[in-house]
Coordinates of C-alpha atoms and ligand atoms in Angstrom, one line a residue:
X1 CA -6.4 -8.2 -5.3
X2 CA -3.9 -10.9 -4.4
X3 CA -1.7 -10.4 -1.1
X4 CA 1.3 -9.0 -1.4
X5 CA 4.7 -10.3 -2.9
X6 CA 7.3 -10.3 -0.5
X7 CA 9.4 -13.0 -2.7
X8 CA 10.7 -10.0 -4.8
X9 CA 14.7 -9.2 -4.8
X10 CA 15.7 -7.6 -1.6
X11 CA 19.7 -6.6 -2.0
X12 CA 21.5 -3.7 -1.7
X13 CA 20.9 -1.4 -4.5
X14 CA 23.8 1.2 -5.6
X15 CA 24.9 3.2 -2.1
X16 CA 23.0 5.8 -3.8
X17 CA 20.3 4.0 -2.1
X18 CA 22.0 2.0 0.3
X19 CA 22.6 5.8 1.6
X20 CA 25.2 4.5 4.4
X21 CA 27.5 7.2 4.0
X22 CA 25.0 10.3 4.7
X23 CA 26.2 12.1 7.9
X24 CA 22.3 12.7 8.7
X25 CA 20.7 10.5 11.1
X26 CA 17.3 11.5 10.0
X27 CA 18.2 10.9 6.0
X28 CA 20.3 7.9 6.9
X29 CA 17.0 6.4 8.7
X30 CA 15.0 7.4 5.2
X31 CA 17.8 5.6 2.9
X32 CA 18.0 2.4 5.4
X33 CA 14.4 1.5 6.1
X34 CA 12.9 -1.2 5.0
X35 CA 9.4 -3.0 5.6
X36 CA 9.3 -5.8 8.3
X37 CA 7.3 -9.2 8.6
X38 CA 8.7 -10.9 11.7
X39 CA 8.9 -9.4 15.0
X40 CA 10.1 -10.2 17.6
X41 CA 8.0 -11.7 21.0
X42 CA 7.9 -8.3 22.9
X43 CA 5.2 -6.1 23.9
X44 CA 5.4 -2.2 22.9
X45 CA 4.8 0.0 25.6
X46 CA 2.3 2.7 25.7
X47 CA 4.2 5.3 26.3
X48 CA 6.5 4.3 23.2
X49 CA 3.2 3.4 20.9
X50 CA 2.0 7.2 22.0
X51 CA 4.9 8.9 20.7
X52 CA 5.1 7.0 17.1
X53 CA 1.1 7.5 17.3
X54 CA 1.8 11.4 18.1
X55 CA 4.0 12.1 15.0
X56 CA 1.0 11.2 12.7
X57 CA -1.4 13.7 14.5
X58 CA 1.8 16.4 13.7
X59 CA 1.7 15.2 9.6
X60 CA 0.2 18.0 7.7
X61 CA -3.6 17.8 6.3
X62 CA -5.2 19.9 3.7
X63 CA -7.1 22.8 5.4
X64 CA -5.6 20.9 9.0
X65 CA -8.6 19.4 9.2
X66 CA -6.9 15.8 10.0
X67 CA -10.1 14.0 8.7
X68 CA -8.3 10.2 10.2
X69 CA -8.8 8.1 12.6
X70 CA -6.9 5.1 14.1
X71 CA -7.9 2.0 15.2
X72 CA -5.3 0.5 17.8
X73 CA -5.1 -3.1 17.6
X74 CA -3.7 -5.1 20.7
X75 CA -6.2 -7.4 21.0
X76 CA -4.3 -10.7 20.3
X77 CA -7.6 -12.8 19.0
X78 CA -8.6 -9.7 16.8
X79 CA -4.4 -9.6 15.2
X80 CA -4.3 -13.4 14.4
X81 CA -8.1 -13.0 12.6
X82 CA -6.8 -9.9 10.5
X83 CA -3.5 -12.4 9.8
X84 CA -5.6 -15.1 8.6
X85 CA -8.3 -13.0 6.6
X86 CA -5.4 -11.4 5.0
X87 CA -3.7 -14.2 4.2
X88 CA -0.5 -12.7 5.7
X89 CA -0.1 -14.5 9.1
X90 CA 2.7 -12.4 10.6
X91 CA 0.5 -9.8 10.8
X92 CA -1.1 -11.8 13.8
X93 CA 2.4 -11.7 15.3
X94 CA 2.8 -8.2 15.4
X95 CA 2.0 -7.3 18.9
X96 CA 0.2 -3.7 17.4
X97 CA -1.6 -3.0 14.6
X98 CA -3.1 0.2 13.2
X99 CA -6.0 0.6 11.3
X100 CA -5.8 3.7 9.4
X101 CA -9.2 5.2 8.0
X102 CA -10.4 8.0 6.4
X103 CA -13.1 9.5 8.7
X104 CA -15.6 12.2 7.5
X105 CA -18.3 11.1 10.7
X106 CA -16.2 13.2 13.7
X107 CA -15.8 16.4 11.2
X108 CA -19.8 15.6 10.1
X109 CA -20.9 15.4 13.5
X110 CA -18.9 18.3 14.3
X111 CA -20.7 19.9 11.7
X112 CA -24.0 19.0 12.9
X113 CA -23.5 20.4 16.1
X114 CA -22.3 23.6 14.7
X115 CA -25.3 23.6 12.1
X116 CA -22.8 24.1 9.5
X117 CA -23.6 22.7 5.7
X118 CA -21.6 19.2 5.3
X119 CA -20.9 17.2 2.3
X120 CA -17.8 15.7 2.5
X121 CA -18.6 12.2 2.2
X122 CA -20.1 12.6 -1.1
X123 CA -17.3 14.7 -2.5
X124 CA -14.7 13.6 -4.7
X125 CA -12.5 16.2 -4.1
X126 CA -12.7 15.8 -0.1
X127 CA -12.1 12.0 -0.8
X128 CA -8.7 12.6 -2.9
X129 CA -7.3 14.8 -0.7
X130 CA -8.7 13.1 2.5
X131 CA -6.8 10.0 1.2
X132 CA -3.3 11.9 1.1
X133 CA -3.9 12.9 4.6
X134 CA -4.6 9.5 6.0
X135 CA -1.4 8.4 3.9
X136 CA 0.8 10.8 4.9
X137 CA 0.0 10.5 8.6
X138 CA 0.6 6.8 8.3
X139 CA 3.9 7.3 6.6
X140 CA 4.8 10.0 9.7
X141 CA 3.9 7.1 11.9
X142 CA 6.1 4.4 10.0
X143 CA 8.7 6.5 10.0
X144 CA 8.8 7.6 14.0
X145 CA 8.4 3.3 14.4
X146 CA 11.3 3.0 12.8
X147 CA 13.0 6.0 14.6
X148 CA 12.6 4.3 17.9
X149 CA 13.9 0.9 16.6
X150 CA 11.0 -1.0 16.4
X151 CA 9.6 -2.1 12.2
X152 CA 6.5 -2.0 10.4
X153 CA 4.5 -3.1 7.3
X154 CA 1.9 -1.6 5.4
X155 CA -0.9 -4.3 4.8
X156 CA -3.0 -2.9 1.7
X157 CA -4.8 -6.1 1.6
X158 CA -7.1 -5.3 4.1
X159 CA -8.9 -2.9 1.6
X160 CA -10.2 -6.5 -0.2
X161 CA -12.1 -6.9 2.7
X162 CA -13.9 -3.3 3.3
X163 CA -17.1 -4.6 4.4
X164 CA -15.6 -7.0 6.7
X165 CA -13.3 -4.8 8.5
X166 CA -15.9 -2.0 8.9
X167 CA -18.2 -4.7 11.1
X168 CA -14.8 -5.9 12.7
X169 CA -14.1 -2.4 14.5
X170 CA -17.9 -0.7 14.4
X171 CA -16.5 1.6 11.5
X172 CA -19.7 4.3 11.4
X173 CA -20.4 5.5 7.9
X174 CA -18.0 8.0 6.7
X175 CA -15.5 6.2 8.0
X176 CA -13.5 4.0 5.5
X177 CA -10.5 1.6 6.3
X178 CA -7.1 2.8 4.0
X179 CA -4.4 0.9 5.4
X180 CA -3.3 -1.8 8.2
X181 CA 0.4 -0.8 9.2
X182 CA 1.8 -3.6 11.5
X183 CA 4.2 -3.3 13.7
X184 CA 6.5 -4.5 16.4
X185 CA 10.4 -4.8 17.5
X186 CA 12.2 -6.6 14.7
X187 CA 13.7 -10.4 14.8
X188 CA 16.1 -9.3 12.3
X189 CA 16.5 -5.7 10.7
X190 CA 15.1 -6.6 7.1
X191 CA 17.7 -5.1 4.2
X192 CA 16.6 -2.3 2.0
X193 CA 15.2 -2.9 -1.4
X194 CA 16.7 -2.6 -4.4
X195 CA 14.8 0.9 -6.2
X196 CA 14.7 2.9 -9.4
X197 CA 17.2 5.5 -9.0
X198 CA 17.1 9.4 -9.6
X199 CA 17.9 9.5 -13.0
X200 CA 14.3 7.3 -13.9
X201 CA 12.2 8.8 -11.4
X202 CA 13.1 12.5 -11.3
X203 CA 12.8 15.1 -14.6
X204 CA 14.7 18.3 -14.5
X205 CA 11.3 21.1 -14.8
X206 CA 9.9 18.6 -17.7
X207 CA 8.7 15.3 -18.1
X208 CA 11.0 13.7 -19.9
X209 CA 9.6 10.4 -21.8
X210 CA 12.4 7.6 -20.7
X211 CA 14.5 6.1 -23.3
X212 CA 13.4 2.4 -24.0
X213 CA 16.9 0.7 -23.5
X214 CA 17.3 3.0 -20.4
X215 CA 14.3 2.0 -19.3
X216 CA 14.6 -2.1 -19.5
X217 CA 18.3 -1.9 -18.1
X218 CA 16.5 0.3 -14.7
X219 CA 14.1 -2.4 -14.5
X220 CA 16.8 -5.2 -15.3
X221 CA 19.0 -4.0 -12.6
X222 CA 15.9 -3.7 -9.6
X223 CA 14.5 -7.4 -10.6
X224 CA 17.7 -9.4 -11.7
X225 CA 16.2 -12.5 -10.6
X226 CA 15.2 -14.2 -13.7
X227 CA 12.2 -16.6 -12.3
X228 CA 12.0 -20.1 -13.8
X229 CA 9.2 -21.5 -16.5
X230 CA 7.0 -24.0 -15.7
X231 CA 3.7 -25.1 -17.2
X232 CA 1.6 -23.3 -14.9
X233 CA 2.8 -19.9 -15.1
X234 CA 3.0 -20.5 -18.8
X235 CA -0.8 -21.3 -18.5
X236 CA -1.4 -18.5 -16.3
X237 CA 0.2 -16.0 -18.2
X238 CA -1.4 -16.9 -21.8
X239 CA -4.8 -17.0 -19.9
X240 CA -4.3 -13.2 -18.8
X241 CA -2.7 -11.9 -21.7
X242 CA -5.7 -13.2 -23.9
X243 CA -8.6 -11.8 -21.8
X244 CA -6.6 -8.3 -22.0
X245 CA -4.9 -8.4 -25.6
X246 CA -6.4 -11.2 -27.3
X247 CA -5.6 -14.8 -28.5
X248 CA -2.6 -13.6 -31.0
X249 CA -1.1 -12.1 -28.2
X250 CA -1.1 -14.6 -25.6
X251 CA 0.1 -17.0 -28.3
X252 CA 2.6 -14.3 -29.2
X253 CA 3.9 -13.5 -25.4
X254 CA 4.3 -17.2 -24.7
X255 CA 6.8 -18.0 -27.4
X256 CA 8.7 -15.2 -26.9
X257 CA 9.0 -16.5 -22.8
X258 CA 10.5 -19.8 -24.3
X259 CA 12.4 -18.0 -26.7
X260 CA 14.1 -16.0 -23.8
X261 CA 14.1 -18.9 -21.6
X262 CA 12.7 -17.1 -18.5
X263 CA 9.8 -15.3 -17.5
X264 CA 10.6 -11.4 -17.0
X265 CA 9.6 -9.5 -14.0
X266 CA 6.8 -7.8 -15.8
X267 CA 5.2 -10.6 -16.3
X268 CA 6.0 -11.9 -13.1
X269 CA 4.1 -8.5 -11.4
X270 CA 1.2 -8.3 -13.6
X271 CA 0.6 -11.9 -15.6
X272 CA 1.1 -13.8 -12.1
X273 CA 0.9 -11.6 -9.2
X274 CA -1.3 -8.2 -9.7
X275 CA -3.4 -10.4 -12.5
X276 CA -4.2 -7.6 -15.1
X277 CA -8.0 -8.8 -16.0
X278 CA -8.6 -10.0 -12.1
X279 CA -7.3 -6.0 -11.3
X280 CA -10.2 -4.4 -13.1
X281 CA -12.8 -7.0 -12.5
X282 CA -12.8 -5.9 -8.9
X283 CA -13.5 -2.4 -9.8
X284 CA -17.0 -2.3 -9.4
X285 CA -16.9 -4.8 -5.9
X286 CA -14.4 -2.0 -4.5
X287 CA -16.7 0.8 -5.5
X288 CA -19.9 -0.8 -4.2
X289 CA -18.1 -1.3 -1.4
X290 CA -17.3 2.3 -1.1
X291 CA -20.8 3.3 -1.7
X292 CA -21.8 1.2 0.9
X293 CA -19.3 3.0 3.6
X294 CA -21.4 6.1 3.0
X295 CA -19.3 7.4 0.2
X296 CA -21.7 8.9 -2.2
X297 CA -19.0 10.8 -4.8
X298 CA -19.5 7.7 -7.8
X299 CA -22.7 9.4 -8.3
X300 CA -24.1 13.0 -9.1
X301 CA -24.6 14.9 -5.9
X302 CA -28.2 16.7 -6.0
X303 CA -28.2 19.8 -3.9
X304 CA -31.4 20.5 -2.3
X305 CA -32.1 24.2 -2.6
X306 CA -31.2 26.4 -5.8
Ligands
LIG401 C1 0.0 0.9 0.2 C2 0.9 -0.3 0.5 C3 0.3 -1.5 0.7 C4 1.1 -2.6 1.0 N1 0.5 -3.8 1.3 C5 1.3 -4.9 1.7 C6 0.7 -6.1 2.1 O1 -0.5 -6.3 2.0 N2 1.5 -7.1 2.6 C7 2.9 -6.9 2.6 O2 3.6 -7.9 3.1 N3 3.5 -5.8 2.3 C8 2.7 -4.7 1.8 N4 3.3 -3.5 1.5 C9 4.8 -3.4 1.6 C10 5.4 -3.4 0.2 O3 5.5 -4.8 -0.3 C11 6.9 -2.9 0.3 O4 6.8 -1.5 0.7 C12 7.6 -3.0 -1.0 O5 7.8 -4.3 -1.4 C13 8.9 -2.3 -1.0 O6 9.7 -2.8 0.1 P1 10.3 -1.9 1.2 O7 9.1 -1.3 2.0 O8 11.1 -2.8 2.1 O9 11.1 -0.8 0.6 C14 2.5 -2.5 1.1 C15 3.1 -1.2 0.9 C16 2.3 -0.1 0.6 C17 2.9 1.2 0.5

């Protein structure tokens, strides 16, 4: 997977979204944040990095069985070798970063102890709702960093380097990274994004199927940066489009880019930047890789008694 694009279009969107008019300081927080890459020299406290921390543990779980951990990172050799292996150096600059990971090895053990039957590891249904829970902790996290005026970014990338990471911070099996989150006091308060609005994202008690010319002049209006051709996307682009669609295609996608005389933001996101062929030739690394962290669920699970 390639790192993240942060060179995407980053005004205003309508004050729907801008949300600078609503009287509620908790909503207003929601409308206003936005994800942060530079911060700021400045150490965070522990007593500060205990109450973001806290609001995770206080995120609901399915059954409340809060199958996370996560991995504090202070460590200022340990931040700049997640920047660099990420590709993302500003995560090294964030003076804390969180490793979020699903963890089935504390319940297991728990388990164990208790001499209680265990098999979430190798269950797919554990895994899928595990996941929510370690998301939805993170997000309570994010959101109580940017409560207290500090800033934060998800880093996703670090899930291209399971195998790595798991070494890096003695991850047991059961234990899987999810998510980096790095964070810090802000140099400069970064602007909200620009973001589909209601009307595409929400149906009223059925999904509706969006209307094409509704649906271009959404997109139009998030990405109205038209980026510039040059050779080398050109090349890059008919080189993806043919491994997925075939030669006719690419030939097909590349005249009508000249013919508009830019290249539009869905071929910017997935010809350039999430490369559509290089997206599901990772599948099988990303699975093994799962396997390997003790996650069994790929494969049929074979009970031992009848
Ligand atoms: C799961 C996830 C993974 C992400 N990974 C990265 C990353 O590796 N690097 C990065 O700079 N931003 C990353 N982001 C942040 C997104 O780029 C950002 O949320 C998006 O562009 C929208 O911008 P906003 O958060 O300011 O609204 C990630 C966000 C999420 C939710």
């Amino acid at each position: 997977m390639n790192n993240e694009d942060n060179n995407l279009p980053c005004h205003h969107g309508p004050a729907e979204h801008r949300g600078d008019h609503h009287e509620n300081e908790t909503i207003r927080l929601l409308y206003e944040r936005a994800s942060c890459r530079s911060f700021e020299d400045k150490d965070v406290s522990d007593d500060v990095l205990n109450s973001i921390l806290k609001a995770g543990i206080h995120a609901p779980t399915g059954g409340n069985l809060q199958p996370y951990s996560i991995i504090k990172i202070r460590d200022d050799a340990v931040r700049k070798k997640l920047g660099k292996m990420c590709g993302q150096e500003f995560i090294g600059e964030a003076p804390v970063n969180l490793l979020f990971c699903l963890d089935w090895h504390r319940l297991g053990r728990w388990a164990e102890l208790e001499s209680a039957p265990y098999t979430a590891p190798d269950s797919f249904i554990h895994f899928w709702i595990g996941f929510q829970d370690v998301v939805i902790a993170a997000q309570n996290i994010c959101t109580a960093v940017d409560a207290l005026g500090l800033g934060s970014v998800y880093i996703g990338t670090i899930f291209d380097f399971i195998d790595d990471t798991r070494k890096m911070f003695d991850l047991p099996k059961g234990v899987l990274p999810v998510v980096l989150l790095s964070l810090g006091y802000p140099k400069h308060r970064p602007e909200p994004r620009k973001k589909l609005g209601l009307d595409m994202i929400v149906h009223d008690e059925k999904y509706r199927l969006p209307d094409d010319n509704k649906l271009l002049e959404a997109f139009g209006a998030k990405y109205p940066v038209k980026p510039e051709i040059t050779e080398e996307r050109l090349e890059k682009i008919h080189n993806v489009v043919r491994r997925v669609q075939g030669s006719k295609a690419a030939d097909e996608c590349i005249e009508k880019i000249k013919e508009r005389g830019y290249i539009n933001f869905a071929l910017r996101y997935f010809g350039l930047h999430y490369v559509a062929d290089e997206m599901v030739s990772a599948n099988e690394e990303y699975i093994g890789s799962i396997e390997k962290a003790g996650f069994k669920f790929f494969k049929p699970y074979r009970l031992k008694g009848n």
